[in-house]
Amino acid sequence: MREPGWDATSPYRREHRDGALLVVGDVVTDVVAQYRGPLASGTDTAAAVRTVPGGAGANVACWAAHWGCAEVRLLGRVGADAAAWHERELTASGVRPHLVVDPAAPTGTVICLVDTGASAERTFLTDSGSLRLGPDDWSPSLLDGVAWLHLSGYLFFSESCRALAAVALESARARGVPVSVDPASAGFLTELGVDRFLALAEGIDVLLPSRDEACLLTGLPDTADAAAKLSRHVPLVVVKQGGAGALVAESGTVRHLVPATPAAPVDTTGAGDAFTGAFLAALLSGSGPGEAAAQGCRAGALAVERVGGRPQREMEGPGTVP
């Protein structure tokens, strides 16, 4: 049964769900340090430290595959230092990697400082490294057999990646492939500028901001008002609110208030990526936006109950890190 207001003529509702999901975005190495605050300045703070594969784009792809998307592809750029490891990890997660090996820059690294208190809040220290995808890394053939293109918001924060995003978006429009964007970082959005980001993202079909990003993009303090305003410019807006669930807005109106799935947080790294991956997988399977958002909330709850931004794999072992 379709949700109220479910109009099959909208671009993100077309019945061409049997194609692949192509994610374009970042692949990084996450170093997760779990500590119990406050941090002791100038001396030692005891922490549990793990090195795990990450990157918003890569995480979204892995969660989409985990959530049942039949074929998921990822275009990303890595350094030679960790290319083989990242390719193995993505393949083992059910993702078909298209990794460009950067001869000059190492793989990006993110230090994730995770407070092991009740909220498991995290702070990121980001070395973008090989987040240097450019238009030369794109080929229209990447869209062969693709039903959906997802662009990580981190693409909009460097000149070469912006050029790639523009080419990919143009290619998708030419083929009638719907496009979604996750803004990715309120901090980087502030540096880039709201008007510039919205101009770069013009013509997309789905926007998946966090609560902070939605408010920043609109200048409105209320999340529902922000979601409604954004949906006057983007056909479908899904605002991720963490422990408060999600809002789904279309045509200037909030259509769904989706409650969060209860969870016991250990590490909130990648929770938004999990939501996005599961949401896209559900949407591609034919679910309406409200049900897809509920699936996203379930994935987010699973993500915060484990360390790192990727889903748990069956028979997962410690692996070999670079």
Coordinates of C-alpha atoms in Angstrom, one line a residue:
M1 CA 0.0 0.0 0.0
R2 CA 1.4 3.4 -1.0
E3 CA 1.8 6.2 1.5
P4 CA -0.7 9.1 1.3
G5 CA 0.6 11.6 -1.3
W6 CA 2.7 8.9 -3.0
D7 CA 2.9 10.1 -6.6
A8 CA 4.6 7.7 -8.9
T9 CA 5.3 10.4 -11.5
S10 CA 8.0 12.1 -9.4
P11 CA 11.6 11.3 -10.5
Y12 CA 12.6 9.6 -7.3
R13 CA 9.5 7.3 -7.5
R14 CA 10.0 5.9 -10.9
E15 CA 9.6 2.2 -11.3
H16 CA 13.1 1.4 -12.4
R17 CA 14.3 0.0 -9.1
D18 CA 16.2 -3.0 -10.6
G19 CA 19.2 -0.9 -11.4
A20 CA 22.3 -0.2 -9.3
L21 CA 23.0 2.4 -6.7
L22 CA 26.2 4.4 -7.5
V23 CA 27.7 6.3 -4.6
V24 CA 30.4 8.9 -5.3
G25 CA 32.3 10.1 -2.3
D26 CA 35.1 9.8 0.2
V27 CA 36.9 6.7 1.4
V28 CA 39.0 7.3 4.5
T29 CA 40.8 5.5 7.3
D30 CA 39.1 6.2 10.6
V31 CA 41.1 6.1 13.9
V32 CA 38.5 5.8 16.6
A33 CA 39.6 6.8 20.1
Q34 CA 37.0 6.0 22.8
Y35 CA 37.6 7.8 26.1
R36 CA 35.6 9.0 29.1
G37 CA 35.8 12.7 29.3
P38 CA 36.9 15.3 30.0
L39 CA 40.1 15.1 28.0
A40 CA 43.2 15.8 30.2
S41 CA 45.0 18.6 28.5
G42 CA 48.8 18.4 28.4
T43 CA 48.9 14.8 29.7
D44 CA 47.5 11.3 29.1
T45 CA 43.8 10.3 28.7
A46 CA 43.2 6.6 28.7
A47 CA 41.4 5.5 25.5
A48 CA 40.5 2.4 23.5
V49 CA 41.9 3.0 20.0
R50 CA 40.9 1.1 16.8
T51 CA 41.6 1.7 13.1
V52 CA 38.7 0.9 10.9
P53 CA 37.6 1.7 7.3
G54 CA 35.4 4.8 6.9
G55 CA 34.4 7.8 4.8
A56 CA 30.9 9.1 4.5
G57 CA 30.5 7.9 0.9
A58 CA 32.0 4.5 1.5
N59 CA 29.9 4.0 4.7
V60 CA 26.6 4.9 2.8
A61 CA 27.5 2.3 0.1
C62 CA 28.2 -0.4 2.7
W63 CA 25.0 0.2 4.6
A64 CA 23.0 0.2 1.4
A65 CA 24.4 -3.2 0.4
H66 CA 23.8 -4.4 4.0
W67 CA 20.2 -3.3 3.8
G68 CA 19.5 -5.4 0.7
C69 CA 20.3 -3.1 -2.3
A70 CA 21.1 -5.6 -5.0
E71 CA 24.0 -3.8 -6.5
V72 CA 26.0 -1.0 -5.0
R73 CA 28.9 0.7 -6.7
L74 CA 31.3 3.3 -5.2
L75 CA 33.6 5.7 -7.0
G76 CA 36.3 7.0 -4.6
R77 CA 39.9 8.0 -4.5
V78 CA 42.5 6.5 -2.2
G79 CA 46.2 6.6 -1.7
A80 CA 48.5 3.7 -2.6
D81 CA 49.2 3.3 1.1
A82 CA 45.8 1.7 1.8
A83 CA 44.2 1.0 -1.6
A84 CA 44.3 -2.8 -1.3
W85 CA 42.9 -2.8 2.3
H86 CA 40.0 -0.5 1.4
E87 CA 39.2 -2.4 -1.8
R88 CA 39.1 -5.7 0.3
E89 CA 36.9 -4.1 2.9
L90 CA 34.4 -2.7 0.5
T91 CA 34.2 -5.9 -1.5
A92 CA 33.7 -7.9 1.6
S93 CA 30.8 -5.6 2.5
G94 CA 29.0 -6.3 -0.8
V95 CA 30.1 -3.1 -2.6
R96 CA 31.6 -3.0 -6.1
P97 CA 34.5 -0.5 -5.7
H98 CA 35.8 1.8 -8.4
L99 CA 38.8 3.2 -6.6
V100 CA 41.2 5.6 -8.2
V101 CA 44.6 5.3 -6.7
D102 CA 46.2 8.7 -6.0
P103 CA 49.9 8.6 -6.8
A104 CA 50.7 11.7 -4.8
A105 CA 48.4 11.9 -1.7
P106 CA 47.9 9.3 1.0
T107 CA 44.4 8.0 1.9
G108 CA 42.4 10.5 4.0
T109 CA 42.5 9.9 7.7
V110 CA 39.9 11.0 10.3
I111 CA 40.6 10.9 14.0
C112 CA 37.2 10.2 15.8
L113 CA 37.3 11.2 19.4
V114 CA 34.3 9.4 21.0
D115 CA 33.2 10.2 24.6
T116 CA 32.0 7.0 26.1
G117 CA 29.4 8.8 28.2
A118 CA 25.7 8.2 27.6
S119 CA 25.5 10.2 24.3
A120 CA 28.6 8.7 22.8
E121 CA 29.1 12.0 21.0
R122 CA 32.1 12.3 18.7
T123 CA 34.5 15.0 17.5
F124 CA 36.3 14.7 14.1
L125 CA 39.8 15.7 13.2
T126 CA 39.9 15.4 9.4
D127 CA 42.9 15.1 7.1
S128 CA 41.2 14.9 3.7
G129 CA 44.3 13.3 2.1
S130 CA 43.2 11.8 -1.2
L131 CA 39.7 13.4 -1.3
R132 CA 40.9 14.8 -4.6
L133 CA 38.5 13.2 -7.1
G134 CA 38.3 15.3 -10.2
P135 CA 36.3 15.3 -13.5
D136 CA 39.0 13.2 -15.2
D137 CA 38.0 10.4 -12.7
W138 CA 34.4 10.4 -14.1
S139 CA 33.1 8.5 -17.1
P140 CA 29.5 8.4 -18.3
S141 CA 29.8 4.6 -18.4
L142 CA 29.8 4.6 -14.6
L143 CA 26.0 5.2 -14.9
D144 CA 25.4 2.1 -17.1
G145 CA 22.8 0.1 -15.4
V146 CA 22.4 2.6 -12.6
A147 CA 19.0 3.6 -11.2
W148 CA 20.2 6.1 -8.6
L149 CA 23.2 8.4 -8.0
H150 CA 24.2 9.5 -4.5
L151 CA 26.8 12.2 -4.0
S152 CA 28.5 12.6 -0.6
G153 CA 28.4 16.2 0.5
Y154 CA 32.2 16.2 1.1
L155 CA 32.5 16.4 -2.7
F156 CA 31.4 20.0 -2.5
F157 CA 34.2 21.2 -0.2
S158 CA 37.2 21.1 -2.6
E159 CA 37.6 22.6 -6.1
S160 CA 38.4 19.4 -7.9
C161 CA 35.6 17.4 -6.2
R162 CA 33.1 20.1 -7.0
A163 CA 34.0 19.9 -10.7
L164 CA 33.5 16.1 -10.5
A165 CA 30.1 16.5 -8.8
A166 CA 29.0 18.9 -11.4
V167 CA 29.9 16.5 -14.2
A168 CA 28.3 13.6 -12.5
L169 CA 25.1 15.5 -11.8
E170 CA 24.9 16.6 -15.5
S171 CA 25.4 13.0 -16.6
A172 CA 22.7 11.8 -14.3
R173 CA 20.2 14.4 -15.5
A174 CA 21.0 13.5 -19.1
R175 CA 20.0 9.9 -18.4
G176 CA 17.1 10.7 -16.1
V177 CA 18.8 9.1 -13.1
P178 CA 17.6 10.6 -9.8
V179 CA 20.3 12.2 -7.6
S180 CA 20.5 12.5 -3.8
V181 CA 23.0 14.5 -1.7
D182 CA 23.9 14.3 2.0
P183 CA 25.4 17.7 3.0
A184 CA 27.9 15.8 5.3
S185 CA 29.3 18.6 7.6
A186 CA 27.8 21.7 9.1
G187 CA 31.4 23.0 9.8
F188 CA 32.4 22.7 6.1
L189 CA 29.1 24.1 5.0
T190 CA 29.8 27.2 7.0
E191 CA 33.2 27.6 5.3
L192 CA 31.8 27.0 1.8
G193 CA 28.8 29.2 2.2
V194 CA 25.1 28.2 2.3
D195 CA 24.2 30.0 -1.0
R196 CA 27.1 28.4 -2.8
F197 CA 26.2 24.9 -1.6
L198 CA 22.5 25.3 -2.6
A199 CA 23.6 26.5 -6.0
L200 CA 25.9 23.6 -6.5
A201 CA 23.1 21.2 -5.5
E202 CA 20.5 22.7 -7.7
G203 CA 18.5 20.1 -9.6
I204 CA 18.9 17.2 -7.2
D205 CA 15.9 15.1 -6.2
V206 CA 16.6 14.2 -2.6
L207 CA 18.4 16.1 0.2
L208 CA 19.4 14.3 3.4
P209 CA 20.7 16.9 5.9
S210 CA 21.2 16.5 9.6
R211 CA 19.2 18.7 11.9
D212 CA 22.1 21.2 12.3
E213 CA 22.7 21.2 8.5
A214 CA 19.0 21.8 7.7
C215 CA 18.9 24.8 10.1
L216 CA 22.1 26.2 8.8
L217 CA 21.0 25.9 5.2
T218 CA 17.8 27.8 5.9
G219 CA 18.7 30.1 8.7
L220 CA 15.7 28.8 10.7
P221 CA 16.0 27.5 14.3
D222 CA 13.1 25.1 14.1
T223 CA 13.9 21.8 12.3
A224 CA 10.4 21.3 10.9
D225 CA 10.3 24.8 9.5
A226 CA 13.8 24.2 8.0
A227 CA 12.7 20.9 6.4
A228 CA 9.6 22.5 4.9
K229 CA 11.5 25.4 3.5
L230 CA 14.1 23.2 1.9
S231 CA 11.4 21.0 0.3
R232 CA 10.2 24.0 -1.7
H233 CA 13.5 23.8 -3.6
V234 CA 14.3 20.0 -3.5
P235 CA 11.4 17.6 -4.2
L236 CA 12.1 15.4 -1.2
V237 CA 13.9 16.5 2.0
V238 CA 14.7 14.0 4.8
V239 CA 16.2 15.6 8.0
K240 CA 18.1 13.2 10.3
Q241 CA 17.6 14.1 14.0
G242 CA 19.6 11.3 15.7
G243 CA 17.7 10.4 18.9
A244 CA 14.7 12.4 17.8
G245 CA 14.1 10.4 14.7
A246 CA 13.6 12.0 11.3
L247 CA 11.4 14.5 9.4
V248 CA 10.2 13.9 5.8
A249 CA 9.1 17.0 3.9
E250 CA 7.7 17.5 0.4
S251 CA 6.4 20.6 -1.5
G252 CA 6.8 22.8 1.5
T253 CA 5.1 20.5 4.0
V254 CA 6.4 18.0 6.6
R255 CA 4.6 14.8 5.6
H256 CA 6.1 12.3 8.1
L257 CA 7.5 12.5 11.7
V258 CA 9.4 9.3 12.1
P259 CA 10.4 8.2 15.6
A260 CA 13.9 7.0 16.4
T261 CA 14.6 3.4 17.0
P262 CA 15.8 2.9 20.7
A263 CA 19.5 2.2 21.0
A264 CA 22.3 2.1 23.6
P265 CA 25.0 4.3 21.9
V266 CA 28.6 3.2 21.9
D267 CA 29.9 5.3 19.0
T268 CA 27.8 7.6 16.9
T269 CA 30.3 7.7 14.1
G270 CA 28.6 7.0 10.8
A271 CA 25.0 6.9 12.2
G272 CA 23.9 9.4 9.6
D273 CA 25.6 7.4 6.8
A274 CA 23.8 4.3 8.0
F275 CA 20.5 6.2 7.8
T276 CA 21.2 7.4 4.3
G277 CA 22.3 3.9 3.0
A278 CA 19.3 2.1 4.4
F279 CA 17.0 4.9 3.3
L280 CA 18.2 4.7 -0.3
A281 CA 18.1 0.9 -0.3
A282 CA 14.5 1.0 0.9
L283 CA 13.5 3.7 -1.6
L284 CA 15.0 1.7 -4.4
S285 CA 13.1 -1.4 -3.3
G286 CA 9.8 0.6 -3.7
S287 CA 9.2 1.9 -0.2
G288 CA 7.6 5.3 0.3
P289 CA 9.7 8.1 1.9
G290 CA 8.1 7.6 5.4
E291 CA 8.8 3.9 5.5
A292 CA 12.3 4.4 4.0
A293 CA 13.0 7.0 6.7
A294 CA 11.9 4.4 9.3
Q295 CA 14.3 1.9 7.8
G296 CA 17.0 4.6 8.0
C297 CA 16.3 5.1 11.7
R298 CA 16.6 1.4 12.3
A299 CA 20.0 1.3 10.6
G300 CA 21.1 4.4 12.5
A301 CA 20.3 2.6 15.8
L302 CA 22.3 -0.4 14.8
A303 CA 25.2 1.9 13.8
V304 CA 25.5 3.6 17.2
E305 CA 25.7 0.3 19.0
R306 CA 29.1 -0.6 17.5
V307 CA 32.5 1.0 16.9
G308 CA 33.0 2.6 13.5
G309 CA 30.8 3.7 10.7
R310 CA 30.2 0.4 8.8
P311 CA 27.7 -2.4 9.4
Q312 CA 28.7 -5.6 11.2
R313 CA 29.7 -8.3 8.8
E314 CA 29.0 -12.0 9.4
M315 CA 32.2 -13.8 10.3
E316 CA 33.9 -10.5 10.7
G317 CA 37.5 -10.7 11.9
P318 CA 40.1 -8.2 13.0
G319 CA 41.6 -8.0 9.5
T320 CA 44.9 -6.4 8.6
V321 CA 45.0 -2.6 8.6
P322 CA 47.4 -0.4 6.7

